[in-house]
PDB file of C-alpha atoms in Angstrom:
ATOM      1  CA  UNK A   1     -19.203  15.794  23.943  1.00  0.00           C
ATOM      2  CA  UNK A   2     -17.226  18.636  25.546  1.00  0.00           C
ATOM      3  CA  UNK A   3     -14.532  16.201  26.672  1.00  0.00           C
ATOM      4  CA  UNK A   4     -14.145  14.889  23.135  1.00  0.00           C
ATOM      5  CA  UNK A   5     -13.820  18.416  21.738  1.00  0.00           C
ATOM      6  CA  UNK A   6     -11.266  19.338  24.405  1.00  0.00           C
ATOM      7  CA  UNK A   7      -9.205  16.279  23.487  1.00  0.00           C
ATOM      8  CA  UNK A   8      -9.070  17.190  19.808  1.00  0.00           C
ATOM      9  CA  UNK A   9      -5.514  18.080  18.721  1.00  0.00           C
ATOM     10  CA  UNK A  10      -4.613  21.643  17.773  1.00  0.00           C
ATOM     11  CA  UNK A  11      -2.751  20.469  14.686  1.00  0.00           C
ATOM     12  CA  UNK A  12      -4.160  23.154  12.387  1.00  0.00           C
ATOM     13  CA  UNK A  13      -2.693  25.984  14.452  1.00  0.00           C
ATOM     14  CA  UNK A  14       0.329  24.561  16.286  1.00  0.00           C
ATOM     15  CA  UNK A  15       2.827  26.364  14.034  1.00  0.00           C
ATOM     16  CA  UNK A  16       1.361  29.755  14.921  1.00  0.00           C
ATOM     17  CA  UNK A  17       3.978  31.870  16.682  1.00  0.00           C
ATOM     18  CA  UNK A  18       6.480  29.009  16.760  1.00  0.00           C
ATOM     19  CA  UNK A  19       9.555  27.870  14.852  1.00  0.00           C
ATOM     20  CA  UNK A  20       9.000  24.799  12.720  1.00  0.00           C
ATOM     21  CA  UNK A  21      10.541  22.315  10.323  1.00  0.00           C
ATOM     22  CA  UNK A  22       8.405  21.150   7.392  1.00  0.00           C
ATOM     23  CA  UNK A  23       8.264  17.663   5.945  1.00  0.00           C
ATOM     24  CA  UNK A  24       8.689  18.476   2.260  1.00  0.00           C
ATOM     25  CA  UNK A  25       7.972  16.147  -0.654  1.00  0.00           C
ATOM     26  CA  UNK A  26       8.300  18.734  -3.408  1.00  0.00           C
ATOM     27  CA  UNK A  27       4.594  18.338  -4.133  1.00  0.00           C
ATOM     28  CA  UNK A  28       1.504  20.504  -3.850  1.00  0.00           C
ATOM     29  CA  UNK A  29       0.199  19.586  -0.384  1.00  0.00           C
ATOM     30  CA  UNK A  30       3.517  20.049   1.401  1.00  0.00           C
ATOM     31  CA  UNK A  31       4.050  23.357  -0.446  1.00  0.00           C
ATOM     32  CA  UNK A  32       0.583  24.641   0.484  1.00  0.00           C
ATOM     33  CA  UNK A  33       1.011  23.591   4.126  1.00  0.00           C
ATOM     34  CA  UNK A  34       4.389  25.338   4.192  1.00  0.00           C
ATOM     35  CA  UNK A  35       2.776  28.475   2.750  1.00  0.00           C
ATOM     36  CA  UNK A  36       0.174  28.566   5.518  1.00  0.00           C
ATOM     37  CA  UNK A  37       2.675  27.770   8.275  1.00  0.00           C
ATOM     38  CA  UNK A  38       5.039  30.510   7.061  1.00  0.00           C
ATOM     39  CA  UNK A  39       2.289  33.107   7.435  1.00  0.00           C
ATOM     40  CA  UNK A  40       2.226  32.669  11.216  1.00  0.00           C
ATOM     41  CA  UNK A  41       5.379  30.759  12.189  1.00  0.00           C
ATOM     42  CA  UNK A  42       9.097  30.751  11.422  1.00  0.00           C
ATOM     43  CA  UNK A  43      10.618  27.911   9.351  1.00  0.00           C
ATOM     44  CA  UNK A  44      14.087  26.560  10.052  1.00  0.00           C
ATOM     45  CA  UNK A  45      14.300  24.039   7.206  1.00  0.00           C
ATOM     46  CA  UNK A  46      12.762  21.288   5.098  1.00  0.00           C
ATOM     47  CA  UNK A  47      12.965  17.564   5.855  1.00  0.00           C
ATOM     48  CA  UNK A  48      13.295  15.271   2.833  1.00  0.00           C
ATOM     49  CA  UNK A  49      13.752  11.497   3.050  1.00  0.00           C
ATOM     50  CA  UNK A  50      15.477  10.100  -0.012  1.00  0.00           C
ATOM     51  CA  UNK A  51      15.513   6.622  -1.545  1.00  0.00           C
ATOM     52  CA  UNK A  52      18.303   4.281  -0.473  1.00  0.00           C
ATOM     53  CA  UNK A  53      20.808   5.524  -3.045  1.00  0.00           C
ATOM     54  CA  UNK A  54      20.099   9.138  -2.073  1.00  0.00           C
ATOM     55  CA  UNK A  55      19.326  10.302  -5.595  1.00  0.00           C
ATOM     56  CA  UNK A  56      15.522  10.743  -5.472  1.00  0.00           C
ATOM     57  CA  UNK A  57      12.908  11.588  -2.857  1.00  0.00           C
ATOM     58  CA  UNK A  58      11.233   8.499  -1.457  1.00  0.00           C
ATOM     59  CA  UNK A  59       7.571   9.220  -2.174  1.00  0.00           C
ATOM     60  CA  UNK A  60       7.597  11.473  -5.228  1.00  0.00           C
ATOM     61  CA  UNK A  61      10.755  10.302  -7.002  1.00  0.00           C
ATOM     62  CA  UNK A  62      12.057  13.866  -7.449  1.00  0.00           C
ATOM     63  CA  UNK A  63      15.800  14.169  -7.931  1.00  0.00           C
ATOM     64  CA  UNK A  64      17.982  15.627  -5.196  1.00  0.00           C
ATOM     65  CA  UNK A  65      19.066  18.456  -7.501  1.00  0.00           C
ATOM     66  CA  UNK A  66      15.462  19.494  -8.154  1.00  0.00           C
ATOM     67  CA  UNK A  67      14.517  19.240  -4.465  1.00  0.00           C
ATOM     68  CA  UNK A  68      17.475  21.423  -3.513  1.00  0.00           C
ATOM     69  CA  UNK A  69      16.582  23.924  -6.246  1.00  0.00           C
ATOM     70  CA  UNK A  70      13.059  24.127  -4.830  1.00  0.00           C
ATOM     71  CA  UNK A  71      14.434  24.702  -1.333  1.00  0.00           C
ATOM     72  CA  UNK A  72      16.856  27.355  -2.591  1.00  0.00           C
ATOM     73  CA  UNK A  73      14.020  29.195  -4.356  1.00  0.00           C
ATOM     74  CA  UNK A  74      11.999  29.034  -1.125  1.00  0.00           C
ATOM     75  CA  UNK A  75      15.032  30.170   0.858  1.00  0.00           C
ATOM     76  CA  UNK A  76      15.301  27.270   3.301  1.00  0.00           C
ATOM     77  CA  UNK A  77      17.972  24.639   4.009  1.00  0.00           C
ATOM     78  CA  UNK A  78      17.316  20.960   3.298  1.00  0.00           C
ATOM     79  CA  UNK A  79      17.703  18.300   5.964  1.00  0.00           C
ATOM     80  CA  UNK A  80      17.959  15.134   3.879  1.00  0.00           C
ATOM     81  CA  UNK A  81      18.997  11.529   4.373  1.00  0.00           C
ATOM     82  CA  UNK A  82      18.510   8.257   2.461  1.00  0.00           C
ATOM     83  CA  UNK A  83      16.401   5.451   3.919  1.00  0.00           C
ATOM     84  CA  UNK A  84      14.712   2.207   3.004  1.00  0.00           C
ATOM     85  CA  UNK A  85      11.097   1.795   4.085  1.00  0.00           C
ATOM     86  CA  UNK A  86      12.337  -0.355   6.973  1.00  0.00           C
ATOM     87  CA  UNK A  87      14.691   2.410   8.119  1.00  0.00           C
ATOM     88  CA  UNK A  88      12.297   5.267   7.409  1.00  0.00           C
ATOM     89  CA  UNK A  89      11.124   5.975  10.956  1.00  0.00           C
ATOM     90  CA  UNK A  90      14.596   5.926  12.507  1.00  0.00           C
ATOM     91  CA  UNK A  91      15.976   8.218   9.790  1.00  0.00           C
ATOM     92  CA  UNK A  92      13.013  10.589  10.071  1.00  0.00           C
ATOM     93  CA  UNK A  93      13.535  10.857  13.824  1.00  0.00           C
ATOM     94  CA  UNK A  94      17.235  11.644  13.343  1.00  0.00           C
ATOM     95  CA  UNK A  95      16.272  14.450  10.964  1.00  0.00           C
ATOM     96  CA  UNK A  96      13.747  15.750  13.500  1.00  0.00           C
ATOM     97  CA  UNK A  97      16.466  15.746  16.162  1.00  0.00           C
ATOM     98  CA  UNK A  98      18.672  17.760  13.812  1.00  0.00           C
ATOM     99  CA  UNK A  99      15.829  20.228  13.243  1.00  0.00           C
ATOM    100  CA  UNK A 100      15.255  20.568  16.983  1.00  0.00           C
ATOM    101  CA  UNK A 101      18.928  21.470  17.450  1.00  0.00           C
ATOM    102  CA  UNK A 102      18.320  24.206  14.872  1.00  0.00           C
ATOM    103  CA  UNK A 103      15.510  25.579  17.017  1.00  0.00           C
ATOM    104  CA  UNK A 104      12.408  23.851  15.635  1.00  0.00           C
ATOM    105  CA  UNK A 105       9.466  23.520  17.999  1.00  0.00           C
ATOM    106  CA  UNK A 106       6.952  22.029  15.552  1.00  0.00           C
ATOM    107  CA  UNK A 107       6.904  19.493  12.709  1.00  0.00           C
ATOM    108  CA  UNK A 108       4.653  20.712   9.863  1.00  0.00           C
ATOM    109  CA  UNK A 109       3.203  18.271   7.324  1.00  0.00           C
ATOM    110  CA  UNK A 110       0.775  18.588   4.420  1.00  0.00           C
ATOM    111  CA  UNK A 111      -1.607  15.781   5.434  1.00  0.00           C
ATOM    112  CA  UNK A 112      -5.351  16.294   5.166  1.00  0.00           C
ATOM    113  CA  UNK A 113      -6.748  12.976   6.364  1.00  0.00           C
ATOM    114  CA  UNK A 114      -5.356  11.836   9.692  1.00  0.00           C
ATOM    115  CA  UNK A 115      -7.116  10.223  12.646  1.00  0.00           C
ATOM    116  CA  UNK A 116      -7.229  12.467  15.697  1.00  0.00           C
ATOM    117  CA  UNK A 117      -5.453   9.741  17.663  1.00  0.00           C
ATOM    118  CA  UNK A 118      -2.711   7.319  16.654  1.00  0.00           C
ATOM    119  CA  UNK A 119      -1.154   9.653  14.056  1.00  0.00           C
ATOM    120  CA  UNK A 120       2.344   8.474  13.059  1.00  0.00           C
ATOM    121  CA  UNK A 121       3.671  12.004  12.598  1.00  0.00           C
ATOM    122  CA  UNK A 122       2.545  12.997  16.079  1.00  0.00           C
ATOM    123  CA  UNK A 123       4.170   9.891  17.543  1.00  0.00           C
ATOM    124  CA  UNK A 124       7.576  10.580  16.000  1.00  0.00           C
ATOM    125  CA  UNK A 125       7.383  14.315  16.712  1.00  0.00           C
ATOM    126  CA  UNK A 126       6.570  13.698  20.377  1.00  0.00           C
ATOM    127  CA  UNK A 127       9.518  11.304  20.689  1.00  0.00           C
ATOM    128  CA  UNK A 128      11.778  14.236  19.844  1.00  0.00           C
ATOM    129  CA  UNK A 129       9.840  16.747  21.925  1.00  0.00           C
ATOM    130  CA  UNK A 130       8.168  18.555  19.012  1.00  0.00           C
ATOM    131  CA  UNK A 131       4.546  19.493  18.435  1.00  0.00           C
ATOM    132  CA  UNK A 132       2.759  18.519  15.219  1.00  0.00           C
ATOM    133  CA  UNK A 133       1.319  21.120  12.864  1.00  0.00           C
ATOM    134  CA  UNK A 134      -0.960  20.194   9.954  1.00  0.00           C
ATOM    135  CA  UNK A 135      -2.457  23.393   8.481  1.00  0.00           C
ATOM    136  CA  UNK A 136      -4.502  21.405   5.938  1.00  0.00           C
ATOM    137  CA  UNK A 137      -5.918  18.865   8.376  1.00  0.00           C
ATOM    138  CA  UNK A 138      -9.570  17.904   7.808  1.00  0.00           C
ATOM    139  CA  UNK A 139      -9.959  20.364   4.961  1.00  0.00           C
ATOM    140  CA  UNK A 140     -12.125  19.674   1.930  1.00  0.00           C
ATOM    141  CA  UNK A 141     -10.031  18.045  -0.782  1.00  0.00           C
ATOM    142  CA  UNK A 142     -11.454  19.877  -3.768  1.00  0.00           C
ATOM    143  CA  UNK A 143     -11.350  23.230  -1.984  1.00  0.00           C
ATOM    144  CA  UNK A 144      -7.749  22.649  -0.954  1.00  0.00           C
ATOM    145  CA  UNK A 145      -6.421  21.946  -4.439  1.00  0.00           C
ATOM    146  CA  UNK A 146      -8.446  24.844  -5.876  1.00  0.00           C
ATOM    147  CA  UNK A 147      -6.929  27.164  -3.268  1.00  0.00           C
ATOM    148  CA  UNK A 148      -3.474  25.917  -4.269  1.00  0.00           C
ATOM    149  CA  UNK A 149      -4.202  26.919  -7.866  1.00  0.00           C
ATOM    150  CA  UNK A 150      -5.826  30.257  -6.976  1.00  0.00           C
ATOM    151  CA  UNK A 151      -2.838  31.264  -4.833  1.00  0.00           C
ATOM    152  CA  UNK A 152      -0.659  31.075  -7.936  1.00  0.00           C
ATOM    153  CA  UNK A 153       1.177  27.835  -7.254  1.00  0.00           C
ATOM    154  CA  UNK A 154       2.231  25.969 -10.375  1.00  0.00           C
ATOM    155  CA  UNK A 155       2.788  22.224 -10.441  1.00  0.00           C
ATOM    156  CA  UNK A 156       2.550  19.211 -12.704  1.00  0.00           C
ATOM    157  CA  UNK A 157       2.075  15.484 -12.233  1.00  0.00           C
ATOM    158  CA  UNK A 158       5.258  13.423 -11.798  1.00  0.00           C
ATOM    159  CA  UNK A 159       3.990  10.093 -10.425  1.00  0.00           C
ATOM    160  CA  UNK A 160       0.820   8.119 -11.130  1.00  0.00           C
ATOM    161  CA  UNK A 161      -0.631   4.935  -9.676  1.00  0.00           C
ATOM    162  CA  UNK A 162      -2.011   3.119 -12.697  1.00  0.00           C
ATOM    163  CA  UNK A 163      -4.172   0.866 -10.525  1.00  0.00           C
ATOM    164  CA  UNK A 164      -6.124   3.839  -9.138  1.00  0.00           C
ATOM    165  CA  UNK A 165      -7.554   5.344 -12.304  1.00  0.00           C
ATOM    166  CA  UNK A 166      -4.534   7.402 -13.323  1.00  0.00           C
ATOM    167  CA  UNK A 167      -2.929   7.039 -16.746  1.00  0.00           C
ATOM    168  CA  UNK A 168       0.582   7.331 -18.035  1.00  0.00           C
ATOM    169  CA  UNK A 169      -0.622  10.222 -20.202  1.00  0.00           C
ATOM    170  CA  UNK A 170      -1.374  12.175 -17.011  1.00  0.00           C
ATOM    171  CA  UNK A 171       2.335  12.522 -16.338  1.00  0.00           C
ATOM    172  CA  UNK A 172       3.499  16.071 -17.002  1.00  0.00           C
ATOM    173  CA  UNK A 173       0.003  17.528 -16.920  1.00  0.00           C
ATOM    174  CA  UNK A 174      -0.282  20.838 -15.070  1.00  0.00           C
ATOM    175  CA  UNK A 175      -2.460  21.132 -11.989  1.00  0.00           C
ATOM    176  CA  UNK A 176      -5.231  23.432 -13.202  1.00  0.00           C
ATOM    177  CA  UNK A 177      -8.929  23.854 -12.476  1.00  0.00           C
ATOM    178  CA  UNK A 178      -9.674  22.014 -15.718  1.00  0.00           C
ATOM    179  CA  UNK A 179      -7.512  19.086 -14.602  1.00  0.00           C
ATOM    180  CA  UNK A 180      -9.285  19.057 -11.220  1.00  0.00           C
ATOM    181  CA  UNK A 181     -12.653  18.959 -12.992  1.00  0.00           C
ATOM    182  CA  UNK A 182     -11.476  16.072 -15.151  1.00  0.00           C
ATOM    183  CA  UNK A 183     -10.191  14.074 -12.182  1.00  0.00           C
ATOM    184  CA  UNK A 184     -13.499  14.516 -10.377  1.00  0.00           C
ATOM    185  CA  UNK A 185     -15.349  13.335 -13.488  1.00  0.00           C
ATOM    186  CA  UNK A 186     -13.064  10.280 -13.587  1.00  0.00           C
ATOM    187  CA  UNK A 187     -13.842   9.498  -9.945  1.00  0.00           C
ATOM    188  CA  UNK A 188     -10.344  10.377  -8.717  1.00  0.00           C
ATOM    189  CA  UNK A 189      -9.559  12.427  -5.621  1.00  0.00           C
ATOM    190  CA  UNK A 190      -8.071  15.670  -7.021  1.00  0.00           C
ATOM    191  CA  UNK A 191      -5.795  15.890  -3.980  1.00  0.00           C
ATOM    192  CA  UNK A 192      -4.434  12.384  -4.610  1.00  0.00           C
ATOM    193  CA  UNK A 193      -4.543  11.851  -0.854  1.00  0.00           C
ATOM    194  CA  UNK A 194      -4.579   8.061  -1.202  1.00  0.00           C
ATOM    195  CA  UNK A 195      -1.519   8.037  -3.452  1.00  0.00           C
ATOM    196  CA  UNK A 196      -3.333   8.229  -6.794  1.00  0.00           C
ATOM    197  CA  UNK A 197      -0.713  10.691  -8.049  1.00  0.00           C
ATOM    198  CA  UNK A 198       2.059  13.006  -6.901  1.00  0.00           C
ATOM    199  CA  UNK A 199       3.133  16.412  -8.173  1.00  0.00           C
ATOM    200  CA  UNK A 200       6.188  18.636  -8.388  1.00  0.00           C
ATOM    201  CA  UNK A 201       5.745  22.338  -7.553  1.00  0.00           C
ATOM    202  CA  UNK A 202       7.960  24.675  -9.542  1.00  0.00           C
ATOM    203  CA  UNK A 203       6.571  28.123  -8.728  1.00  0.00           C
ATOM    204  CA  UNK A 204       4.268  29.920  -6.346  1.00  0.00           C
ATOM    205  CA  UNK A 205       3.988  32.567  -3.631  1.00  0.00           C
ATOM    206  CA  UNK A 206       6.677  30.986  -1.422  1.00  0.00           C
ATOM    207  CA  UNK A 207       9.158  30.815  -4.340  1.00  0.00           C
ATOM    208  CA  UNK A 208      11.521  33.706  -5.091  1.00  0.00           C
ATOM    209  CA  UNK A 209      11.728  32.427  -8.666  1.00  0.00           C
ATOM    210  CA  UNK A 210      10.480  29.481 -10.734  1.00  0.00           C
ATOM    211  CA  UNK A 211      12.474  26.232 -10.627  1.00  0.00           C
ATOM    212  CA  UNK A 212      13.543  25.384 -14.197  1.00  0.00           C
ATOM    213  CA  UNK A 213      13.231  21.695 -15.009  1.00  0.00           C
ATOM    214  CA  UNK A 214      13.405  19.554 -18.124  1.00  0.00           C
ATOM    215  CA  UNK A 215      11.068  16.609 -18.458  1.00  0.00           C
ATOM    216  CA  UNK A 216      12.837  13.414 -19.409  1.00  0.00           C
ATOM    217  CA  UNK A 217      11.771   9.802 -19.855  1.00  0.00           C
ATOM    218  CA  UNK A 218       8.892   7.935 -18.241  1.00  0.00           C
ATOM    219  CA  UNK A 219       9.862   4.989 -16.018  1.00  0.00           C
ATOM    220  CA  UNK A 220       7.470   2.156 -15.143  1.00  0.00           C
ATOM    221  CA  UNK A 221       7.720   0.251 -11.874  1.00  0.00           C
ATOM    222  CA  UNK A 222       4.859  -2.192 -11.337  1.00  0.00           C
ATOM    223  CA  UNK A 223       1.630  -0.243 -10.972  1.00  0.00           C
ATOM    224  CA  UNK A 224       3.492   3.078 -10.886  1.00  0.00           C
ATOM    225  CA  UNK A 225       4.806   5.335 -13.629  1.00  0.00           C
ATOM    226  CA  UNK A 226       7.250   8.176 -12.973  1.00  0.00           C
ATOM    227  CA  UNK A 227       8.214  11.202 -15.025  1.00  0.00           C
ATOM    228  CA  UNK A 228      11.918  11.800 -14.484  1.00  0.00           C
ATOM    229  CA  UNK A 229      13.043  15.405 -14.245  1.00  0.00           C
ATOM    230  CA  UNK A 230      16.331  17.168 -14.719  1.00  0.00           C
ATOM    231  CA  UNK A 231      17.261  20.574 -13.404  1.00  0.00           C
ATOM    232  CA  UNK A 232      17.551  22.853 -16.396  1.00  0.00           C
ATOM    233  CA  UNK A 233      21.059  24.261 -16.509  1.00  0.00           C
ATOM    234  CA  UNK A 234      22.283  21.841 -13.815  1.00  0.00           C
ATOM    235  CA  UNK A 235      24.629  18.906 -14.062  1.00  0.00           C
TER     236      UNK A 235
END
């Protein structure tokens, strides 16, 4: 029992007193993890992997202009590169190497549910000589999203998986306690940890100012629906 406890990773606290780079999707979990890591460590930048054409983030489908506006409001540089899913790991490692040259000691991610052993993020971080920090690891899902709201973060839904109980009408809905209650009643994880939905954060305690965006058309792609966004006042 004691040996198992000793072998448990220190992912929750690895960013404490260290410099770090954060994997940033533009969504609520990565923003909340960044918030916690910034309270005890020093960030050097945000890693964002884009789709092949380099116009939108790979997981959340947020435009490069909006991602960069988020980073500017947070006050951190963006380390970005396009990649297909097949190229994803190699590109991610190159970005980690760039972050290490900038002084990063730790990779911070917003994951909650990760096995203690065999974690992909730990594998790629260790290949570059970085530690892994996951401030939200093993936390209660409902409590985590409620903390996000209570801290004053503001976000809305930008991607939904229609095969997992989400609806196209959920796109654009703000992340509020009422929305959390509704998702629970619908049998949906309010953290969306299995990919049920993704969000875009536009304000909160780590932001110097809100990120102004305009909501545009909805795009369907198989079982997914995306709300496209445009930076308000941008090109």
